[in-house]
Structures are given as structure tokens and as C-alpha cells.
Short mmCIF file of C-alpha atoms in Angstrom, two decimals:
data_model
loop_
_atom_site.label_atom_id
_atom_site.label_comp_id
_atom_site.label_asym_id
_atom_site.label_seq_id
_atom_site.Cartn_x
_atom_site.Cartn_y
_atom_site.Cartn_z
CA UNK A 1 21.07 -34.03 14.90
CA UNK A 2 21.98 -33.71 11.28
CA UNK A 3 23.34 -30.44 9.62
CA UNK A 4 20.94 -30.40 6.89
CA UNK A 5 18.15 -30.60 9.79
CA UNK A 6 19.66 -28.50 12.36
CA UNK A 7 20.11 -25.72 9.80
CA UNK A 8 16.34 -26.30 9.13
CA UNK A 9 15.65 -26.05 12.48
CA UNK A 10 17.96 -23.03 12.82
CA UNK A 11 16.48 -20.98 10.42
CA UNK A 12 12.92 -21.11 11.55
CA UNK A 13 14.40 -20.35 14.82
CA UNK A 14 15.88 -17.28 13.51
CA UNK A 15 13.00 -15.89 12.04
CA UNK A 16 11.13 -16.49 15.16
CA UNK A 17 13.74 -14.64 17.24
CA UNK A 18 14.94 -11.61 14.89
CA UNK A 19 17.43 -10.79 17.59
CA UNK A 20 19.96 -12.95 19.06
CA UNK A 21 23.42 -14.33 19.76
CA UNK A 22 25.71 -17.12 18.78
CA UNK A 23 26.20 -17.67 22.63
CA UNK A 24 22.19 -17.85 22.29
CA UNK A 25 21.96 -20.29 19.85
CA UNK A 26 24.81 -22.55 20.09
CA UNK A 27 23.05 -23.24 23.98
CA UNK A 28 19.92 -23.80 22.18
CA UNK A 29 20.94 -26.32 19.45
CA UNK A 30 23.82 -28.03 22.04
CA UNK A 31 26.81 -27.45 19.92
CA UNK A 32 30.11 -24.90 19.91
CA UNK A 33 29.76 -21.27 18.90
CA UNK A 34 32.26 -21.93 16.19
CA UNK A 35 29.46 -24.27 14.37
CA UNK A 36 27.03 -21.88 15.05
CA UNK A 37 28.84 -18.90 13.41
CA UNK A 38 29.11 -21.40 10.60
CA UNK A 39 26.05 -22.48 10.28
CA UNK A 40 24.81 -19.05 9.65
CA UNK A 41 26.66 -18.36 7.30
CA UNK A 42 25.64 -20.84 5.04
CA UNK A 43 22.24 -19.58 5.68
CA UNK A 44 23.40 -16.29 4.63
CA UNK A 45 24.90 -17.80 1.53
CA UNK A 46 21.30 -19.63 1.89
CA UNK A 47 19.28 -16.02 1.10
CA UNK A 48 18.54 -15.43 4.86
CA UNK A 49 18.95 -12.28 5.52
CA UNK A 50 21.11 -11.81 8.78
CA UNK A 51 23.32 -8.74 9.72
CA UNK A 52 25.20 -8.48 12.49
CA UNK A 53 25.78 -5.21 15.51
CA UNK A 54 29.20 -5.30 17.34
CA UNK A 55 28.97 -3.87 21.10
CA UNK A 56 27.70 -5.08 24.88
CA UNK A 57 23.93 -5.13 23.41
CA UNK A 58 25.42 -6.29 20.20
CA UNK A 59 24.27 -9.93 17.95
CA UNK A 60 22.59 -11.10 15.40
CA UNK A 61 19.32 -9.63 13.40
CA UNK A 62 16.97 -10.94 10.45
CA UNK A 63 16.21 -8.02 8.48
CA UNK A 64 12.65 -6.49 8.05
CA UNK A 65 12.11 -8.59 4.87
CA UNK A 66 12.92 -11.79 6.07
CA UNK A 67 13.06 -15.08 3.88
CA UNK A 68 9.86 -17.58 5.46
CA UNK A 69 11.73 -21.06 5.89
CA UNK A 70 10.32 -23.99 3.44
CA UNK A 71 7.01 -25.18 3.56
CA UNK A 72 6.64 -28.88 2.27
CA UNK A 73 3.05 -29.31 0.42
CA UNK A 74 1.43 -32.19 -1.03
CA UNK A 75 0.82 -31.90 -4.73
CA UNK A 76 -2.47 -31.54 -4.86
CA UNK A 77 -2.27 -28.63 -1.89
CA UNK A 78 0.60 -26.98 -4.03
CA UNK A 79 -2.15 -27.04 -7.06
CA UNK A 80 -4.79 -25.48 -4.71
CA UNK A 81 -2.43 -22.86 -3.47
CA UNK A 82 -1.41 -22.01 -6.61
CA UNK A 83 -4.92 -21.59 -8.31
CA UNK A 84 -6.26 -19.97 -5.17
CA UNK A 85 -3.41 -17.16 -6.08
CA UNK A 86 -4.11 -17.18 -9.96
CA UNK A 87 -7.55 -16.71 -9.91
CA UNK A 88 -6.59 -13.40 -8.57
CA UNK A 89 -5.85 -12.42 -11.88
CA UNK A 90 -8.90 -11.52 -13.07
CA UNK A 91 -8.67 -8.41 -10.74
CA UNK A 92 -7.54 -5.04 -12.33
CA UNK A 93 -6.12 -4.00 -9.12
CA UNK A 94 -5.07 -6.11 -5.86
CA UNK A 95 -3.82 -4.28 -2.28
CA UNK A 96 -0.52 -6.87 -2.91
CA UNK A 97 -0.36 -6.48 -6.81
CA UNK A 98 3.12 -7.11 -7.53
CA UNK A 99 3.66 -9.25 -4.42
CA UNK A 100 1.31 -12.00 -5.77
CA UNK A 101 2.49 -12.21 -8.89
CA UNK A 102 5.98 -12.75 -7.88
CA UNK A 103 5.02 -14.95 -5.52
CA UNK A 104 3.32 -16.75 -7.56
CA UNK A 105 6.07 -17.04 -10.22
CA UNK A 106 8.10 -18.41 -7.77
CA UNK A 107 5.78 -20.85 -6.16
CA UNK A 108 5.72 -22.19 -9.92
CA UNK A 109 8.92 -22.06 -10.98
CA UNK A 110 10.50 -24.50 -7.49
CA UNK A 111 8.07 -26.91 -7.88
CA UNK A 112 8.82 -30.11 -9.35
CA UNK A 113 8.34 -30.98 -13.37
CA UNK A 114 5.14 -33.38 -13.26
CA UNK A 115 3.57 -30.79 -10.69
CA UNK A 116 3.80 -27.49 -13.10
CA UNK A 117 2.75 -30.72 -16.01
CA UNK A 118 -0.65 -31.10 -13.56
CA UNK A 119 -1.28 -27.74 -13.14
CA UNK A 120 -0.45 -26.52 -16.89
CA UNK A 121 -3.14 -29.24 -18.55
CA UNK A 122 -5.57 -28.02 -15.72
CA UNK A 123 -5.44 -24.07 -16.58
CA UNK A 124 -7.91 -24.38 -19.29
CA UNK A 125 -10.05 -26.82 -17.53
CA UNK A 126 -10.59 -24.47 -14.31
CA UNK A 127 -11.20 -20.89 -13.68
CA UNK A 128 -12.84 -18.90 -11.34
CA UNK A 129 -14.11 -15.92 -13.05
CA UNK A 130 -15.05 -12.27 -11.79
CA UNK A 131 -16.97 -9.62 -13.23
CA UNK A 132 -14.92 -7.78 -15.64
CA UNK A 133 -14.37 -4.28 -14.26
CA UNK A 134 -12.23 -1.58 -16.22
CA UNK A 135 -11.80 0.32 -12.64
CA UNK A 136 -8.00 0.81 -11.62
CA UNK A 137 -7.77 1.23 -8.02
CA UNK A 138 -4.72 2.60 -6.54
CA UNK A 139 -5.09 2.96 -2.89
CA UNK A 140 -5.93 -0.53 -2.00
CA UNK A 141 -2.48 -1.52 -0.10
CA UNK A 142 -3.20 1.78 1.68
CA UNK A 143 -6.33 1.50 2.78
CA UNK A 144 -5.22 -2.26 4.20
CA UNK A 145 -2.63 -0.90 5.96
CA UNK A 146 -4.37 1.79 7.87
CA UNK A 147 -7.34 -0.47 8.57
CA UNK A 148 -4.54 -2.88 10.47
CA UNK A 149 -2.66 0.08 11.93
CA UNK A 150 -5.48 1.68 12.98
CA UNK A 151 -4.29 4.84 11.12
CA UNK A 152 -6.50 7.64 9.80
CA UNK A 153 -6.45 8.45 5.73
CA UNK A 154 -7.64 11.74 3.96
CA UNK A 155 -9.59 10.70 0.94
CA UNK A 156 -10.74 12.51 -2.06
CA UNK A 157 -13.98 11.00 -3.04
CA UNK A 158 -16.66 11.03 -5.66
CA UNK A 159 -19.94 10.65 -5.46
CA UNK A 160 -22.75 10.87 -7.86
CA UNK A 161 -23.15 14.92 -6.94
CA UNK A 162 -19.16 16.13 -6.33
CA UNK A 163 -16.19 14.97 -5.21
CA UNK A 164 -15.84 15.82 -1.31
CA UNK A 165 -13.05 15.63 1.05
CA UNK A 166 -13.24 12.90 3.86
CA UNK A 167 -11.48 11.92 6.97
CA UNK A 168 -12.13 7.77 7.04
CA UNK A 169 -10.30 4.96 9.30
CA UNK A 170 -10.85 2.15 7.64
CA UNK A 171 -12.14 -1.16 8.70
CA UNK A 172 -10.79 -3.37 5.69
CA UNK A 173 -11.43 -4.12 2.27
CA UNK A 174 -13.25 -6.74 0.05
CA UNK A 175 -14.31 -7.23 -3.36
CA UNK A 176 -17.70 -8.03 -4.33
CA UNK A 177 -19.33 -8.18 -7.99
CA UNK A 178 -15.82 -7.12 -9.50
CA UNK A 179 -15.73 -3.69 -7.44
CA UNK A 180 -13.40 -3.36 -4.25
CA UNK A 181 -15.19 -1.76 -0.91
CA UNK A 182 -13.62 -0.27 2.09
CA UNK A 183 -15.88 0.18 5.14
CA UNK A 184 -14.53 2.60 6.97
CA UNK A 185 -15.80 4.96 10.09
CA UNK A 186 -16.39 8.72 8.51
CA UNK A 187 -15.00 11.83 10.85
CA UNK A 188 -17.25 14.44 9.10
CA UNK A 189 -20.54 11.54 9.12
CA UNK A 190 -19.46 10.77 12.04
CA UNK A 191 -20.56 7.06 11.75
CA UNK A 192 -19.87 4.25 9.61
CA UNK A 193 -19.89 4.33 5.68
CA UNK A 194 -19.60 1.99 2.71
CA UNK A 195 -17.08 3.68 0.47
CA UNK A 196 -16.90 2.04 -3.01
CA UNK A 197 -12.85 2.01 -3.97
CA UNK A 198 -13.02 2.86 -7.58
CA UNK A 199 -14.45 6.16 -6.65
CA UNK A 200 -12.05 7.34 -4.20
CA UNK A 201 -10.02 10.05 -6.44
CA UNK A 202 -7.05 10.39 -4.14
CA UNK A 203 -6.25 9.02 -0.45
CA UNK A 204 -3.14 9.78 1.83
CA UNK A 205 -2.45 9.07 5.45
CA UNK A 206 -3.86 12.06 7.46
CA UNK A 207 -1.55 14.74 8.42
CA UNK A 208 -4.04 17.16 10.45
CA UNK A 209 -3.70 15.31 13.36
CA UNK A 210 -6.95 13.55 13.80
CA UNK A 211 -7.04 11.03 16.89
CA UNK A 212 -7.71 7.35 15.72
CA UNK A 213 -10.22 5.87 17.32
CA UNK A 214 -9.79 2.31 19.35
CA UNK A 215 -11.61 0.35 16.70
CA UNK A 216 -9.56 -2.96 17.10
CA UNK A 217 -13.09 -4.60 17.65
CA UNK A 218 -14.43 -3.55 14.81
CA UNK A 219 -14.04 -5.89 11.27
CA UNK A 220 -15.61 -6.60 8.38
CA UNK A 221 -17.64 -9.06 9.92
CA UNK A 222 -19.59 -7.18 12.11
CA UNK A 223 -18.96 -3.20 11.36
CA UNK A 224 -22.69 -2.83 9.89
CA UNK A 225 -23.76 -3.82 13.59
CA UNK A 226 -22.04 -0.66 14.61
CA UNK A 227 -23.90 2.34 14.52
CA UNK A 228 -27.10 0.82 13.16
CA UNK A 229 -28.90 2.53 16.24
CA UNK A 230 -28.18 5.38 14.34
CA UNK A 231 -29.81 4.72 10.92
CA UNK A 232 -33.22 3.85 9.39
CA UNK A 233 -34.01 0.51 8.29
CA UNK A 234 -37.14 -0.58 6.03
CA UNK A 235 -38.24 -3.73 5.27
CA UNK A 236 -38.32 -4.78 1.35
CA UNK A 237 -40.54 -7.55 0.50
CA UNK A 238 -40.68 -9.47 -2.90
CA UNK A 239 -41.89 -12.35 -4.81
CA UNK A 240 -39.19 -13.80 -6.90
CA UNK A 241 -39.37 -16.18 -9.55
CA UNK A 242 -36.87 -19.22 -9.84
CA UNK A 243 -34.12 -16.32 -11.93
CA UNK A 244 -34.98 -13.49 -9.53
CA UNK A 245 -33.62 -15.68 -6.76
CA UNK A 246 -30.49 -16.64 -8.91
CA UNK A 247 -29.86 -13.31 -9.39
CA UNK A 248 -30.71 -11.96 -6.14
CA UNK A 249 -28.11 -14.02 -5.21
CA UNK A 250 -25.88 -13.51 -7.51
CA UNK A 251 -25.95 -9.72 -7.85
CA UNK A 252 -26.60 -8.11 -4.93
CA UNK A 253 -23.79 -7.45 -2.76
CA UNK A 254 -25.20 -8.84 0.08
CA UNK A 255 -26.94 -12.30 -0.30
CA UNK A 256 -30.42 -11.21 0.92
CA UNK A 257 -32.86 -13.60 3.22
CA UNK A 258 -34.71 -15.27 0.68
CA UNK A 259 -36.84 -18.30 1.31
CA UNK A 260 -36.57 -20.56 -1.74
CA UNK A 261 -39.41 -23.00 -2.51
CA UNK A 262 -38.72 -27.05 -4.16
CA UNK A 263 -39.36 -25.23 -7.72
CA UNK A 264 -36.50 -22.97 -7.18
CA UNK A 265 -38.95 -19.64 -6.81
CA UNK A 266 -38.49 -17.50 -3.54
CA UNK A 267 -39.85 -14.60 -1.27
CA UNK A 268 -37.02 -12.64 -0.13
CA UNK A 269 -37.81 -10.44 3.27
CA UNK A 270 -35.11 -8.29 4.58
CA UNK A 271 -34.83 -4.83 6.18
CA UNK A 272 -31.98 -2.48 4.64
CA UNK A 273 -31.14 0.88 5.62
CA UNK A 274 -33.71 3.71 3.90
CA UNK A 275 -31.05 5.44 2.13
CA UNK A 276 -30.30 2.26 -0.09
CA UNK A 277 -34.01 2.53 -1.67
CA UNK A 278 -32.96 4.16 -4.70
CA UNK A 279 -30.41 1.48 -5.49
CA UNK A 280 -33.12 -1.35 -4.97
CA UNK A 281 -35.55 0.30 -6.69
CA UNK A 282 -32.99 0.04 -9.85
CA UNK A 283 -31.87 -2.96 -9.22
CA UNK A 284 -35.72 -4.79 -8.76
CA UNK A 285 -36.34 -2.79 -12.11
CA UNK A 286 -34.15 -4.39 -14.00
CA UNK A 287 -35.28 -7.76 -12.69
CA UNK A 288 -38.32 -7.03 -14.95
CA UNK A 289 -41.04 -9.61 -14.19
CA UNK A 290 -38.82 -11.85 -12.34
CA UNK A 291 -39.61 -10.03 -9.62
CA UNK A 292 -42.91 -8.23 -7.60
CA UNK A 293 -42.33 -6.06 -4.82
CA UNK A 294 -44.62 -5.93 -2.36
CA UNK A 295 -43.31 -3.39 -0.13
CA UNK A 296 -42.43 -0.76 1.29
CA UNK A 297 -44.36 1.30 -0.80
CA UNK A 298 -42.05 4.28 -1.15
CA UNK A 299 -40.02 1.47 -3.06
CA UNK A 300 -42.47 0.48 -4.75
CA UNK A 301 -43.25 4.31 -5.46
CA UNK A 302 -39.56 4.74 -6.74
CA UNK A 303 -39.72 1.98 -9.38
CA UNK A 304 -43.25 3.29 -10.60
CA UNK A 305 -41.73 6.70 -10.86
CA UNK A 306 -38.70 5.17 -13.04
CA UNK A 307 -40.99 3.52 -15.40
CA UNK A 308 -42.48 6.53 -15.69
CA UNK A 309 -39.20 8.32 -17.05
CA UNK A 310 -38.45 5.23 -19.03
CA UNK A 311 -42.02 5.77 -20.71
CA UNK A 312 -41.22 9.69 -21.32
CA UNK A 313 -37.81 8.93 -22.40
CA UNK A 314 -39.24 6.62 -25.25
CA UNK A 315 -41.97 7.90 -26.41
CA UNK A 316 -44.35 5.12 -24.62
CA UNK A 317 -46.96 7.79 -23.13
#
């Protein structure tokens, strides 16, 4: 085997291990401890990051923040990789802010001249734009973190009546429409809640000593089956019109079941929990006549009550 490839070989090896001996790896890669010990070195020279413990339980170890060996990629998956990272840019805030830009730097700066030529006469050909949102969100790595450690976080939150105190464990995060969401199982609801990022004033890992509950099951792509025993669902039924659809589809954070017709028009049918009436009712109102709603009718009570206000509010009564 060649240097150049055993010290390849040899440091995805040691990044797989994180503990081990020259004794280890010289019987591993067939050759004398004395190439061994130099062959780490260079890959300490190399940026690896290796330190060593003396003693009977003694060796080698990659530090925390380990150095992932190279990846080759074809040049048009290094252009998809790195436009899959910079459309992240339109975000205000990102759970790996600072790590994604320098990675991204980096991914840029290694590759070769006529790739970063390909990819700088494509930037203004290609973008992938989100909805502009002024919201800075600083809890985002945190509430990642505790949704994969399974750890319990004391949030300040607001809501459209006061800011309350709440004990969450969070199932993950996504964005959707420009706003990030954490789903996340609520101590003093005692069931699962959508929590809306940008409103959450202040969060911290609990200190009162609330027990985590086991929910490794539970992700984002099933959490709102959890607990639905426990809520009340309606069924909303519309007629859309070839734009309601668009922006049915477009707007609301869950794409709803809508059966589009050959012209593009639609009838969306879908059951949502009761409490999210008042949202729909908004939302179906500003649809205008690209939209009829056909039921329930305490939506269809809400959005007649709104107009009503509208009416007052400008003089149309």
C-alpha cells in the first residue's frame, strides 16, 4: 500500500476509533510501530487532531472536534452542495449560524478554479428564495440540541395575551413560510404544542429537575399523531378558485387536502384541530373571493363576524 493511501486510510480509521494504540494500528495496517508513530504525525502536522495519554490504559485520542477526512465530489455535486448551503442565507437566524457559513467558505475556497468560475456565473441565475422575516431567533441550536438529547428547556414565551413560563421537551425544529417552529411536548399542557420560535422571549435548559420523558419515538414526522385523542378536530370545507389553491398551497403551513380540477380550481376538505379556527377564519378572509367556505359554520360564523368589524372599522355600515 502507498503512503499517500495508507495515511488516507489511516485517518478515517482514526476518526472511526477515537481511542487507540500504535500497537493497534500498526497490526491493522501490517507495518512497524515506528511507521505508525510517523505516520501520525504527519497527520497531526495534517490538522488531525490527536493527543496522546501515557500509562497501562494509556494511547492515542482524536479530540471532540475532530477534522472529517476528504470527501471527493463530482463538480456538479460540489455545485449542489454548495447552493443547497447558500440558499440558507436568506434565513435571519439558523440553529448552526456560524457553522454554515464557515463551512461554506471553506467548501468554496478548496475547490478548484473552473468550479468556483461555474458556480460564480450561476449565483445570479439561481436562487431559492424565502419569505423575508425581520424575526431574530436565538435559541434555535438550543432547542436542537435538547430535542436530540432528550433534555427538558424552560422557556419564556409570548403569546398574543402575556408572556407565560413553560416547561417544553422539544421534538425538533423546522422552518416554514420564513418563521422557525419547534414542536415540543408542554409539562404545564401536558400534551403536545406548536410553539412558534420568534416568540419564545428566553429559553434555558431546565434546572428544577423535571424528568424527561422517553420520547425517542416521537419526530417531526409524526408528533401531531400523538395526543390527537386528546383534542378536537373539525372539518373545513371550501371551494377554491385556480389562486386559492396556489395559495392554499403556498401559504398555509401545512399543504391542505385539496382536490384540484384540469382548470387548476380545487375543493380542499380537511379536518384541523378547533382551536386553529380563528387563524383560518383570517387566513380564508384574506383569500377574498378566491375562496367559499362551506363549512363548519362556526368558521364560517368567525369570518362573517370579521367582516363585520372590517365594516365598523371603515365606515361601510
Amino acid at each position: 500500500m502507498s503512503k499517500s493511501k495508507r495515511l488516507m486510510e489511516l485517518m478515517m480509521t482514526v476518526n472511526r476509533m477515537r481511542k487507540f494504540t500504535v500497537k493497534e494500528l500498526a497490526a491493522e495496517f501490517n507495518v512497524s510501530s515506528r511507521t505508525i508513530l510517523r505516520d501520525l504525525q504527519e497527520l497531526s502536522e495534517l490538522g488531525v487532531p490527536l493527543y496522546s495519554e501515557v500509562g497501562p490504559h494509556g494511547g492515542y485520542q482524536v479530540l471532540k472536534e475532530r477534522i472529517l477526512p476528504p470527501i471527493a465530489f463530482g463538480v456538479d455535486e460540489a455545485v449542489a452542495m454548495f447552493f443547497a448551503s447558500h440558499a440558507l442565507r436568506h434565513y435571519l437566524s439558523l440553529p448552526f449560524e456560524a457553522e454554515s457559513s464557515s463551512a461554506l467558505q471553506k467548501f468554496y475556497f478548496y475547490m478548484p478554479g473552473d468550479v468556483r468560475d461555474r458556480i460564480d456565473e450561476m449565483k445570479n441565475r439561481v436562487d431559492f428564495h424565502a419569505h423575508d422575516r425581520r424575526q431574530k431567533v436565538d435559541c434555535l441550536g438550543l432547542l436542537l440540541e435538547a430535542a436530540v438529547r432528550q433534555r427538558v428547556v424552560t422557556i419564556r414565551y409570548g403569546s398574543k395575551q402575556e408572556d407565560s413560563e413553560r416547561s417544553i421537551q422539544p421534538v425538533g425544529i423546522y422552518a416554514s413560510n420564513g418563521f422557525w417552529y419547534c414542536p415540543a411536548y408542554c409539562f404545564l399542557r401536558r400534551g403536545f404544542r406548536l410553539f412558534r420560535c420568534d416568540r419564545i422571549r428566553s429559553a434555558a435548559f431546565d434546572e428544577t429537575g423535571i424528568e424527561p420523558l422517553d420520547h425517542r419515538h416521537v419526530h417531526l414526522g409524526n408528533w401531531e399523531e400523538f395526543g390527537r385523542e386528546e383534542r378536537i378536530d373539525v372539518r373545513i370545507v371550501a371551494e377554491l378558485s385556480r389562486e386559492g389553491v396556489q395559495r392554499c398551497q403556498g401559504e398555509l403551513s401545512h399543504v391542505p387536502f385539496i382536490a384540484v380540477r384540469e382548470d387548476g380550481s380545487g375543493r380542499l376538505d380537511q379536518r384541523v384541530p378547533e382551536s386553529e379556527l380563528p387563524y383560518f377564519a383570517k387566513f380564508f378572509l384574506g383569500l377574498g373571493g378566491e375562496a367559499t367556505v362551506e363549512g363548519p359554520e362556526e368558521l364560517v360564523a368567525l369570518i362573517r363576524k370579521l367582516l363585520s368589524e372590517l365594516s365598523a372599522k371603515y365606515g361601510l355600515m
